[in-house]
mmCIF file of C-alpha atoms and ligand atoms in Angstrom:
data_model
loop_
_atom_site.group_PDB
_atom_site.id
_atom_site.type_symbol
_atom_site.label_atom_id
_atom_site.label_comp_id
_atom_site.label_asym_id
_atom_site.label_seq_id
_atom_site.Cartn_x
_atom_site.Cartn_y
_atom_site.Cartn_z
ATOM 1 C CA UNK A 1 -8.619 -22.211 11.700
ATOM 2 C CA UNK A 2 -8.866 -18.790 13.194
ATOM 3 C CA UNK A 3 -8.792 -16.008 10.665
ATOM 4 C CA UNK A 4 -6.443 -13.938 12.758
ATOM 5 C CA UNK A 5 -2.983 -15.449 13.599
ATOM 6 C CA UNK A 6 0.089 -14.320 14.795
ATOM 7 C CA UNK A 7 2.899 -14.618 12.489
ATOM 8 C CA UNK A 8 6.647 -15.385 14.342
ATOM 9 C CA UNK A 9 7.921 -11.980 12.971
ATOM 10 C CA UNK A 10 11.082 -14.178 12.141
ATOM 11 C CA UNK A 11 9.505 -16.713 9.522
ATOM 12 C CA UNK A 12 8.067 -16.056 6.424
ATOM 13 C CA UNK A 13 4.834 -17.283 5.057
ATOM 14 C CA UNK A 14 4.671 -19.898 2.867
ATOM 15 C CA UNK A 15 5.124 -19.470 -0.571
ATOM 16 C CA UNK A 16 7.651 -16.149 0.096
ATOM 17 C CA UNK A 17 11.180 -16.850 0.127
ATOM 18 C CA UNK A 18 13.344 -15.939 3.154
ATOM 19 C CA UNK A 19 15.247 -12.719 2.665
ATOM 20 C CA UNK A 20 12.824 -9.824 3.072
ATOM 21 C CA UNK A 21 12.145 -7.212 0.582
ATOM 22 C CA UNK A 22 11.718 -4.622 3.277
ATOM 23 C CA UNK A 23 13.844 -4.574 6.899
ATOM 24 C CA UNK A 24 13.483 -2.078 9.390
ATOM 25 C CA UNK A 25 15.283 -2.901 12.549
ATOM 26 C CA UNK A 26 15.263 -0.530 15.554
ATOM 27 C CA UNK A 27 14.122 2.502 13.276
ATOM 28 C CA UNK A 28 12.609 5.203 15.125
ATOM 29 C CA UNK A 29 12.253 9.187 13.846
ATOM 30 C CA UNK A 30 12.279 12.088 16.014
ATOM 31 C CA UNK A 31 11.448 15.356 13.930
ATOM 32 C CA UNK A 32 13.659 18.293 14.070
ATOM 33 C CA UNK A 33 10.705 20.071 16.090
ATOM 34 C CA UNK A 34 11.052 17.628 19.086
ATOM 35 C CA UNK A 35 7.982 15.081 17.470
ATOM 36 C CA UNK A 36 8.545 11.345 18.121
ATOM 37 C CA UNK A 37 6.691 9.851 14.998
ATOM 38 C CA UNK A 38 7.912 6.894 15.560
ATOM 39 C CA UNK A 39 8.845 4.429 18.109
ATOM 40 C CA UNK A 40 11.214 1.916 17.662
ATOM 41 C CA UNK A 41 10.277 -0.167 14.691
ATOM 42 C CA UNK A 42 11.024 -3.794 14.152
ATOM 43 C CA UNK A 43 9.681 -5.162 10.711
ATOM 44 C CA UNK A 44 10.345 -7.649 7.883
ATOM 45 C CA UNK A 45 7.953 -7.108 4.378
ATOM 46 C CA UNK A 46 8.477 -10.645 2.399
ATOM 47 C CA UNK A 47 8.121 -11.245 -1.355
ATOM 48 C CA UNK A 48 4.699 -11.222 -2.445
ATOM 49 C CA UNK A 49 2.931 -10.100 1.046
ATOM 50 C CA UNK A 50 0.108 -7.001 0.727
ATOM 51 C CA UNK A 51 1.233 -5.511 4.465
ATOM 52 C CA UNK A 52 -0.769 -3.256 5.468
ATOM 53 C CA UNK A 53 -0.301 -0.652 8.263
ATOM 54 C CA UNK A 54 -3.458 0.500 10.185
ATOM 55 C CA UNK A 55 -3.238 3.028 12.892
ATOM 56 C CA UNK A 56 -4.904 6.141 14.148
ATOM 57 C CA UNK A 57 -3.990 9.337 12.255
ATOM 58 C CA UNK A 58 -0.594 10.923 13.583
ATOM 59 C CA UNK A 59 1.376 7.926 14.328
ATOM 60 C CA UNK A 60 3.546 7.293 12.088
ATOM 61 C CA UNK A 61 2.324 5.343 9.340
ATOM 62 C CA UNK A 62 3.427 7.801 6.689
ATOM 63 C CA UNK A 63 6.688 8.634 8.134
ATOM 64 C CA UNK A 64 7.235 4.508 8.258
ATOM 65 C CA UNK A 65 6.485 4.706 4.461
ATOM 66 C CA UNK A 66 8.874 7.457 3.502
ATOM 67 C CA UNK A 67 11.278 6.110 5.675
ATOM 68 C CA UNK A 68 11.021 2.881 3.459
ATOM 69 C CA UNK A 69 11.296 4.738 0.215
ATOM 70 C CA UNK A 70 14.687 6.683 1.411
ATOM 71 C CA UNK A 71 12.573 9.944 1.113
ATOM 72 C CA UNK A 72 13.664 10.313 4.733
ATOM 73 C CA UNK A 73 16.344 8.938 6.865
ATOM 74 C CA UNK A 74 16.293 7.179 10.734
ATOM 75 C CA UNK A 75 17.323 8.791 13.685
ATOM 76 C CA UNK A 76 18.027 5.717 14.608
ATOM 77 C CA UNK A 77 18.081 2.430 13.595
ATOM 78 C CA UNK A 78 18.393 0.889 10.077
ATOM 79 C CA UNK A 79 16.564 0.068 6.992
ATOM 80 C CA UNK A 80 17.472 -2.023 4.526
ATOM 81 C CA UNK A 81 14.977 -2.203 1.055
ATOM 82 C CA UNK A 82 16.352 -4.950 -1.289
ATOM 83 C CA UNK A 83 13.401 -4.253 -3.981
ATOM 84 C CA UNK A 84 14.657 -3.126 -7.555
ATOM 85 C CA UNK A 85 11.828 -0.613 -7.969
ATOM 86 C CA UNK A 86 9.731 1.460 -6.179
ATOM 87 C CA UNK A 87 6.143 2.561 -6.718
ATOM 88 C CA UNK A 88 4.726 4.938 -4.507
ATOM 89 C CA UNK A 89 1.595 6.020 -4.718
ATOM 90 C CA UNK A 90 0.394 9.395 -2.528
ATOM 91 C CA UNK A 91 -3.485 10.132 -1.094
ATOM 92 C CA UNK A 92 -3.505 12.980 -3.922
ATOM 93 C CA UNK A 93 -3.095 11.739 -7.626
ATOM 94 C CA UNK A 94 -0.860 14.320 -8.241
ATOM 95 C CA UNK A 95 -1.399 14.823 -11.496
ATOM 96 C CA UNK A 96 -0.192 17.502 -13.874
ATOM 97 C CA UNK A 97 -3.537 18.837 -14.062
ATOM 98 C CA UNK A 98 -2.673 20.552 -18.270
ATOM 99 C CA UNK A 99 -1.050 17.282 -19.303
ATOM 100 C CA UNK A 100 -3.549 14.171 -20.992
ATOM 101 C CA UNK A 101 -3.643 11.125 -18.966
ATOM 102 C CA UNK A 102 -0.895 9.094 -21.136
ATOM 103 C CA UNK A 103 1.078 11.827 -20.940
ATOM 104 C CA UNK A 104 0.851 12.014 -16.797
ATOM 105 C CA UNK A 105 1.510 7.936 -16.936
ATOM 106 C CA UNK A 106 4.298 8.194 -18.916
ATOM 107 C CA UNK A 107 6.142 10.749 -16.576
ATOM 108 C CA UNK A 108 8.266 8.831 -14.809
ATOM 109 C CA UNK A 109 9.941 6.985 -17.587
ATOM 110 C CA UNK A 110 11.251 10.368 -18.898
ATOM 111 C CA UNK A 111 12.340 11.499 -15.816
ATOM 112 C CA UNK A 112 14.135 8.206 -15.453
ATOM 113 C CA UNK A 113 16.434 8.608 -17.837
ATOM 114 C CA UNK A 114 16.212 5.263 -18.702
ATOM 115 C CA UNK A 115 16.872 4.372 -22.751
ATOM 116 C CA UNK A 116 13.775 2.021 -23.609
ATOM 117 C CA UNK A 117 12.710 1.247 -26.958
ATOM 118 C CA UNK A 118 9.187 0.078 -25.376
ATOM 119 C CA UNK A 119 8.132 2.615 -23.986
ATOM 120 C CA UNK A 120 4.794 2.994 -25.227
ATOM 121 C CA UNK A 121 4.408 -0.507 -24.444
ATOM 122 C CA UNK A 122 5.215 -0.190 -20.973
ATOM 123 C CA UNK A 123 2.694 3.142 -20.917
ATOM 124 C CA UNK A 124 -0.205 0.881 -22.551
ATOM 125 C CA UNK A 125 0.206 -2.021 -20.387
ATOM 126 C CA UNK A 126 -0.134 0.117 -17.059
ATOM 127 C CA UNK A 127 -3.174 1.787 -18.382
ATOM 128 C CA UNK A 128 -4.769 -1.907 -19.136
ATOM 129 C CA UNK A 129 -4.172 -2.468 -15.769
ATOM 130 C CA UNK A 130 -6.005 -0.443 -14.007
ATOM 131 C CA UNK A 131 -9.428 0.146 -16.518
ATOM 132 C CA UNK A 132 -7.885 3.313 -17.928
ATOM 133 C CA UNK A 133 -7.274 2.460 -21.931
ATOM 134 C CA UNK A 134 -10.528 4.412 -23.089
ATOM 135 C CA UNK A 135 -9.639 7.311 -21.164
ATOM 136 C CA UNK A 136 -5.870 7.782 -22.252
ATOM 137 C CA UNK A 137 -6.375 10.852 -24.240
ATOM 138 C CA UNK A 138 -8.173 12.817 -21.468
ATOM 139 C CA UNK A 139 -7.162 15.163 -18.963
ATOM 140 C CA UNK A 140 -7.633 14.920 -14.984
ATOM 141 C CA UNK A 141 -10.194 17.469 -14.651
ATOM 142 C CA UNK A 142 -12.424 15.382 -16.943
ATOM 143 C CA UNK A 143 -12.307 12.086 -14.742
ATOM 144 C CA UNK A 144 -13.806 11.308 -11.611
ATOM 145 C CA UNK A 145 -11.437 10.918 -8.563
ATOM 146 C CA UNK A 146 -11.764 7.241 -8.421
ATOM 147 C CA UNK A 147 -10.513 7.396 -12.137
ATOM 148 C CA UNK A 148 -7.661 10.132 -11.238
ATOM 149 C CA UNK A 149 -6.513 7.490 -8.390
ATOM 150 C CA UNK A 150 -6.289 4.639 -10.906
ATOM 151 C CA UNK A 151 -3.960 7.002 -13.178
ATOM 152 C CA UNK A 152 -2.028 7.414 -10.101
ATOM 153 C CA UNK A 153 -1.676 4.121 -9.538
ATOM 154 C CA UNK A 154 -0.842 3.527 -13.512
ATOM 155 C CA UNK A 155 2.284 5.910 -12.948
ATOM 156 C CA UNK A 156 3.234 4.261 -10.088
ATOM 157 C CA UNK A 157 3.021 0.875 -12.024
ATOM 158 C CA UNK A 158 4.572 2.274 -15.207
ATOM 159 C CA UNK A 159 8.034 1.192 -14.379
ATOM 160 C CA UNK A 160 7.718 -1.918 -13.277
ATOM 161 C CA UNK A 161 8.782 -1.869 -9.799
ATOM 162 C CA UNK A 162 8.814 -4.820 -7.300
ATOM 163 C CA UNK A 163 7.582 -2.963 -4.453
ATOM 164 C CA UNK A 164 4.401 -0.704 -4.354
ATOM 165 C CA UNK A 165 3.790 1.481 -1.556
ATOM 166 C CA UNK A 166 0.540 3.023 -1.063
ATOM 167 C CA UNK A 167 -0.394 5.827 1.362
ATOM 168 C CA UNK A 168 -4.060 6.437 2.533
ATOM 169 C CA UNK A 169 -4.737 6.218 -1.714
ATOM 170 C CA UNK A 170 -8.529 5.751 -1.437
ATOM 171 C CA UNK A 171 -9.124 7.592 1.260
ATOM 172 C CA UNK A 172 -10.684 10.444 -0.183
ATOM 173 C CA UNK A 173 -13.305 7.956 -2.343
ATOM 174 C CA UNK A 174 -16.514 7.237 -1.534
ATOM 175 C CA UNK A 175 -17.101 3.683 -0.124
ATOM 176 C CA UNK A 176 -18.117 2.018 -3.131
ATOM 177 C CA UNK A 177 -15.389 3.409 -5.572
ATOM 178 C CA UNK A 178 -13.105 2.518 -2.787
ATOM 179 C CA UNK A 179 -14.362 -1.026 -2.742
ATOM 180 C CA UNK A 180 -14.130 -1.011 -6.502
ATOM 181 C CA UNK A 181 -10.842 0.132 -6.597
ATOM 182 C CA UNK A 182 -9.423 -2.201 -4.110
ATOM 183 C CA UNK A 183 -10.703 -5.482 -5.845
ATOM 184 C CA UNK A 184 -8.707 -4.082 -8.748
ATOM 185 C CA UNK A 185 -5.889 -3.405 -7.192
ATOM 186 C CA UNK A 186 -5.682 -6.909 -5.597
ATOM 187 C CA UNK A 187 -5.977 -8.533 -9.042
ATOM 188 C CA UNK A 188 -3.028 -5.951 -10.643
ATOM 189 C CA UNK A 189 -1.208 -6.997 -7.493
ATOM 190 C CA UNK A 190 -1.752 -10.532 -8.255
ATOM 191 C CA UNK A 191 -0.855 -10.138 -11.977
ATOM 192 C CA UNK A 192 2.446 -8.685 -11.203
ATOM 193 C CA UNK A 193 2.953 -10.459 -8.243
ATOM 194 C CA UNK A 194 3.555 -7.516 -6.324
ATOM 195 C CA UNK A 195 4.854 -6.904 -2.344
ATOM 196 C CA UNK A 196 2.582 -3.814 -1.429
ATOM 197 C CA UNK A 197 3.049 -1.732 1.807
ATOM 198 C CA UNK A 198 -0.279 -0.317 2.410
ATOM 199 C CA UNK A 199 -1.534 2.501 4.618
ATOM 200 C CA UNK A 200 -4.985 3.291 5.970
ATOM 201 C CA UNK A 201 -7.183 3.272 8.313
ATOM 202 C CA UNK A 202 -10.522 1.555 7.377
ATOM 203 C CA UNK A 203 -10.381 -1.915 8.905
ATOM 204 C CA UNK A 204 -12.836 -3.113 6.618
ATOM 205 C CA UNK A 205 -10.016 -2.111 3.918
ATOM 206 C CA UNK A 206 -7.517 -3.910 5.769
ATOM 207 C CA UNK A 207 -9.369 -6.856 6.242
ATOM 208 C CA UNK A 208 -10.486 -6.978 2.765
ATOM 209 C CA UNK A 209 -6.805 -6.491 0.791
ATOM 210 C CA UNK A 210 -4.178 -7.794 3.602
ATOM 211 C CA UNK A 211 -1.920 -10.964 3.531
ATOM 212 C CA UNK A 212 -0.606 -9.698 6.688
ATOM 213 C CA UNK A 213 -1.601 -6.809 9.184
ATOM 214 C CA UNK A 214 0.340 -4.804 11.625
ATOM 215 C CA UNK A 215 -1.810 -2.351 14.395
ATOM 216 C CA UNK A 216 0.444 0.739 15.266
ATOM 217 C CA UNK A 217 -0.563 2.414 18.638
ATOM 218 C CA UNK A 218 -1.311 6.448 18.865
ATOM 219 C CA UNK A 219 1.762 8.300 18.561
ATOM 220 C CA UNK A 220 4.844 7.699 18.805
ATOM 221 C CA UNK A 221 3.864 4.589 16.766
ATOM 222 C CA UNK A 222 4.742 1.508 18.110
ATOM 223 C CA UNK A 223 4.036 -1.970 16.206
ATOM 224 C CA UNK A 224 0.663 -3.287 19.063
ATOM 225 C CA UNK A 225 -0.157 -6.703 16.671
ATOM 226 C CA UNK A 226 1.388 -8.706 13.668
ATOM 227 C CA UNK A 227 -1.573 -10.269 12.101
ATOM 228 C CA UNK A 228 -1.742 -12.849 9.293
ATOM 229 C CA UNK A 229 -5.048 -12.772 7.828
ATOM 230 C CA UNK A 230 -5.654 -16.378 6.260
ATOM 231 C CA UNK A 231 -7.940 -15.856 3.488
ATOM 232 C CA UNK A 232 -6.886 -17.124 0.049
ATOM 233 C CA UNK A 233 -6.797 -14.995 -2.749
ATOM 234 C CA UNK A 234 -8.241 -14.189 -4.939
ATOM 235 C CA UNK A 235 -10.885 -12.268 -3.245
ATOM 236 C CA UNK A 236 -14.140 -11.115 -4.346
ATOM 237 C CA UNK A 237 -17.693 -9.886 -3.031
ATOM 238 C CA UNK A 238 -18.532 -12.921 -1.579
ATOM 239 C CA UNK A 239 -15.067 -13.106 1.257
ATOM 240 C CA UNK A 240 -16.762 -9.096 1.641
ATOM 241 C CA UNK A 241 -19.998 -10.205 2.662
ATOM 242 C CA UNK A 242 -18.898 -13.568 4.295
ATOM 243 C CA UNK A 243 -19.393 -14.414 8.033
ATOM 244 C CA UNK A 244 -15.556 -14.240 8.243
ATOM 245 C CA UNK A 245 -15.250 -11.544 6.978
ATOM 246 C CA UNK A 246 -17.540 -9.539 9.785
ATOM 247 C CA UNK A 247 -15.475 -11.940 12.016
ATOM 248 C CA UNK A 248 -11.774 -10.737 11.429
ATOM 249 C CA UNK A 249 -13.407 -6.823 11.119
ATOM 250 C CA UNK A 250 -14.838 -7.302 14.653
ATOM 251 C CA UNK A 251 -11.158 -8.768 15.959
ATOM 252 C CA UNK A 252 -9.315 -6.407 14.207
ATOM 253 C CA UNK A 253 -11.296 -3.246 15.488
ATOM 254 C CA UNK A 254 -10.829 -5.243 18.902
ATOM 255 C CA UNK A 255 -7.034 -5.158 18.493
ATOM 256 C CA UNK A 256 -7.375 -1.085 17.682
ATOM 257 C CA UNK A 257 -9.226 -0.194 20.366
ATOM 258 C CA UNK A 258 -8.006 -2.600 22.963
ATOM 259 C CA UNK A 259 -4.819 -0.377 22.573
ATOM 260 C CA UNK A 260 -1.592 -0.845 24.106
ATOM 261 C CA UNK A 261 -3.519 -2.620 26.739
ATOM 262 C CA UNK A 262 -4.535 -5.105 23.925
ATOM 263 C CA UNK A 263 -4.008 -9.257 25.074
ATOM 264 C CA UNK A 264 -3.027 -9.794 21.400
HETATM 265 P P1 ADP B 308 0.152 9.254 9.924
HETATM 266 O O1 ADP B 308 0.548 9.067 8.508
HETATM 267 O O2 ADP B 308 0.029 7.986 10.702
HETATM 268 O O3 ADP B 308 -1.101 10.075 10.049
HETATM 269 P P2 ADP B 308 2.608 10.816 10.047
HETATM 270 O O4 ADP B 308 3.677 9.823 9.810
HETATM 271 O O5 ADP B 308 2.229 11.706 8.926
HETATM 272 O O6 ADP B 308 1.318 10.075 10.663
HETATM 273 O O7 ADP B 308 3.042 11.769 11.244
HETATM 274 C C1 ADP B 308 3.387 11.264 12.533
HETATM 275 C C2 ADP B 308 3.594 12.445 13.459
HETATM 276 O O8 ADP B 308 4.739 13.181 13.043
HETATM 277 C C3 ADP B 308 2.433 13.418 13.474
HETATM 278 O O9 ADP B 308 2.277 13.924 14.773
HETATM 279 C C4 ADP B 308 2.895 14.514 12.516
HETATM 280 O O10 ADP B 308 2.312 15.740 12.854
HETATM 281 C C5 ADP B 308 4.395 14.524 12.758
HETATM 282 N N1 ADP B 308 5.150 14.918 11.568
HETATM 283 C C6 ADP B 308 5.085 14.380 10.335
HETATM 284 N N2 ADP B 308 5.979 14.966 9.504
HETATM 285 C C7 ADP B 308 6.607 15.914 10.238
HETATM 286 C C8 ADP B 308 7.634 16.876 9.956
HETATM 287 N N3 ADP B 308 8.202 16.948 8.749
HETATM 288 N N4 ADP B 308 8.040 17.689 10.964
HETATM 289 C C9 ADP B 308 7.483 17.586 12.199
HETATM 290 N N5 ADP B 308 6.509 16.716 12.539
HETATM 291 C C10 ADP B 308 6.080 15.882 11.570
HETATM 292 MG MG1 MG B 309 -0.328 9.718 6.787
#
């Protein structure tokens, strides 16, 4: 079975049911300043798929993100996000730099407003989930970035949302705190049974997290391939150093370069 398939953008994979978390439908964003981020956009995220959006820088992925967490509205088009919660998780931690790393975690349940008597809990269980339970009662300058990203990601987990979207968050690592942190992100993803909209553009990240992969073109970003990527999770070391794995990188970087003149 090829490792590369094309998904009917209509059907969901198995094991997802059929109403989509995530529908955009026609969306397309023309800044104020005359910019056409982004082309019309047809797209369906199901339950449980890691989606990830790989593109050249400039066209559109981010805009496609924030356009999915209501941070910014079409100019045309609609979409429709039927996910309780959101997480989103930025390329910067973000963290307050004078507050301990609890503390920074916690945030968004007190800006929530939310009455919960578990708290604490809830603040615990995030910081087990990403490696960060010895480290609770230190600040950001004293951790290393890949350490500051997993706090970020602890925040973004800390309310339990549904829906996780992620934004170029390891792009600033080096490779093999990148590849760290991606394994443990798969297996938090797992664990919570997560959807996760994911943006970069390292193909060997792509290849290595993704249920499902769609190539945007240069800007104005248009969707250029809708690619299921059948490996079963979970994955480890040994899908990174596998023979398919090298195959489905070499496709994939194919697909990119191949462009809008691409035959997939
Ligand atoms: P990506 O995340 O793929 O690098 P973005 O979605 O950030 O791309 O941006 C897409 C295009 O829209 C880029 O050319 C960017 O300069 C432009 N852009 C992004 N935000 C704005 C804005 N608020 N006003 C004007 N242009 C913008
Ligand atoms: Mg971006």
């Amino acid at each position: 079975m090829p490792m590369l398939t094309r998904p009917d953008p209509t059907e969901p994979s198995e094991s997802t049911t059929t109403e989509p978390v995530v529908s955009l439908r026609g969306v397309s964003k023309v800044f104020p300043n005359g910019t056409m981020a982004l082309a019309p956009v047809d797209l369906s995220v199901f339950e449980g798929e890691f989606l990830t959006l790989l593109g050249p820088s400039g066209c559109g992925k981010s805009t496609l993100l924030r356009l999915v967490a209501g941070l910014l509205n079409p100019g045309e088009g609609k979409v429709e996000c039927r996910a309780g919660k959101i997480g989103f998780v930025f390329q910067e931690p973000t963290l307050m730099p004078w507050a301990r790393v609890r503390d920074n975690v916690r945030l968004p349940l007190e800006l929530s407003g939310q009455v919960m008597d578990d708290v604490e809990r809830r603040v615990d269980a995030a910081l087990a989930a990403v490696g960060l339970t010895d480290f609770a009662g230190h600040r950001p300058r004293e951790l290393s970035g890949g350490m500051r990203m997993r706090a970020s990601i602890a925040r973004a987990l800390v309310d339990e949302p549904s829906l996780l979207l992620m934004d170029e968050p390891f792009g600033a690592l080096d490779e093999i705190t990148r590849n760290r942190l991606d394994a443990d992100l798969l297996a938090v993803c797992q664990a919570r049974r997560l959807t996760v909209l994911f943006v970069t553009h390292s193909i060997h990240e792509a290849v290595f997290l993704s249920s499902r992969v769609l190539v945007m073109s240069p800007r104005p970003g248009r969707v250029l391939a809708d690619l299921r990527m059948d490996e079963p999770y979970p994955r480890g070391d040994d899908f990174r150093t596998s023979a398919r794995f090298a195959e489905t990188t070499r496709d994939l970087m194919q697909v990119l370069t191949q462009g809008s003149g691409g035959g997939l």
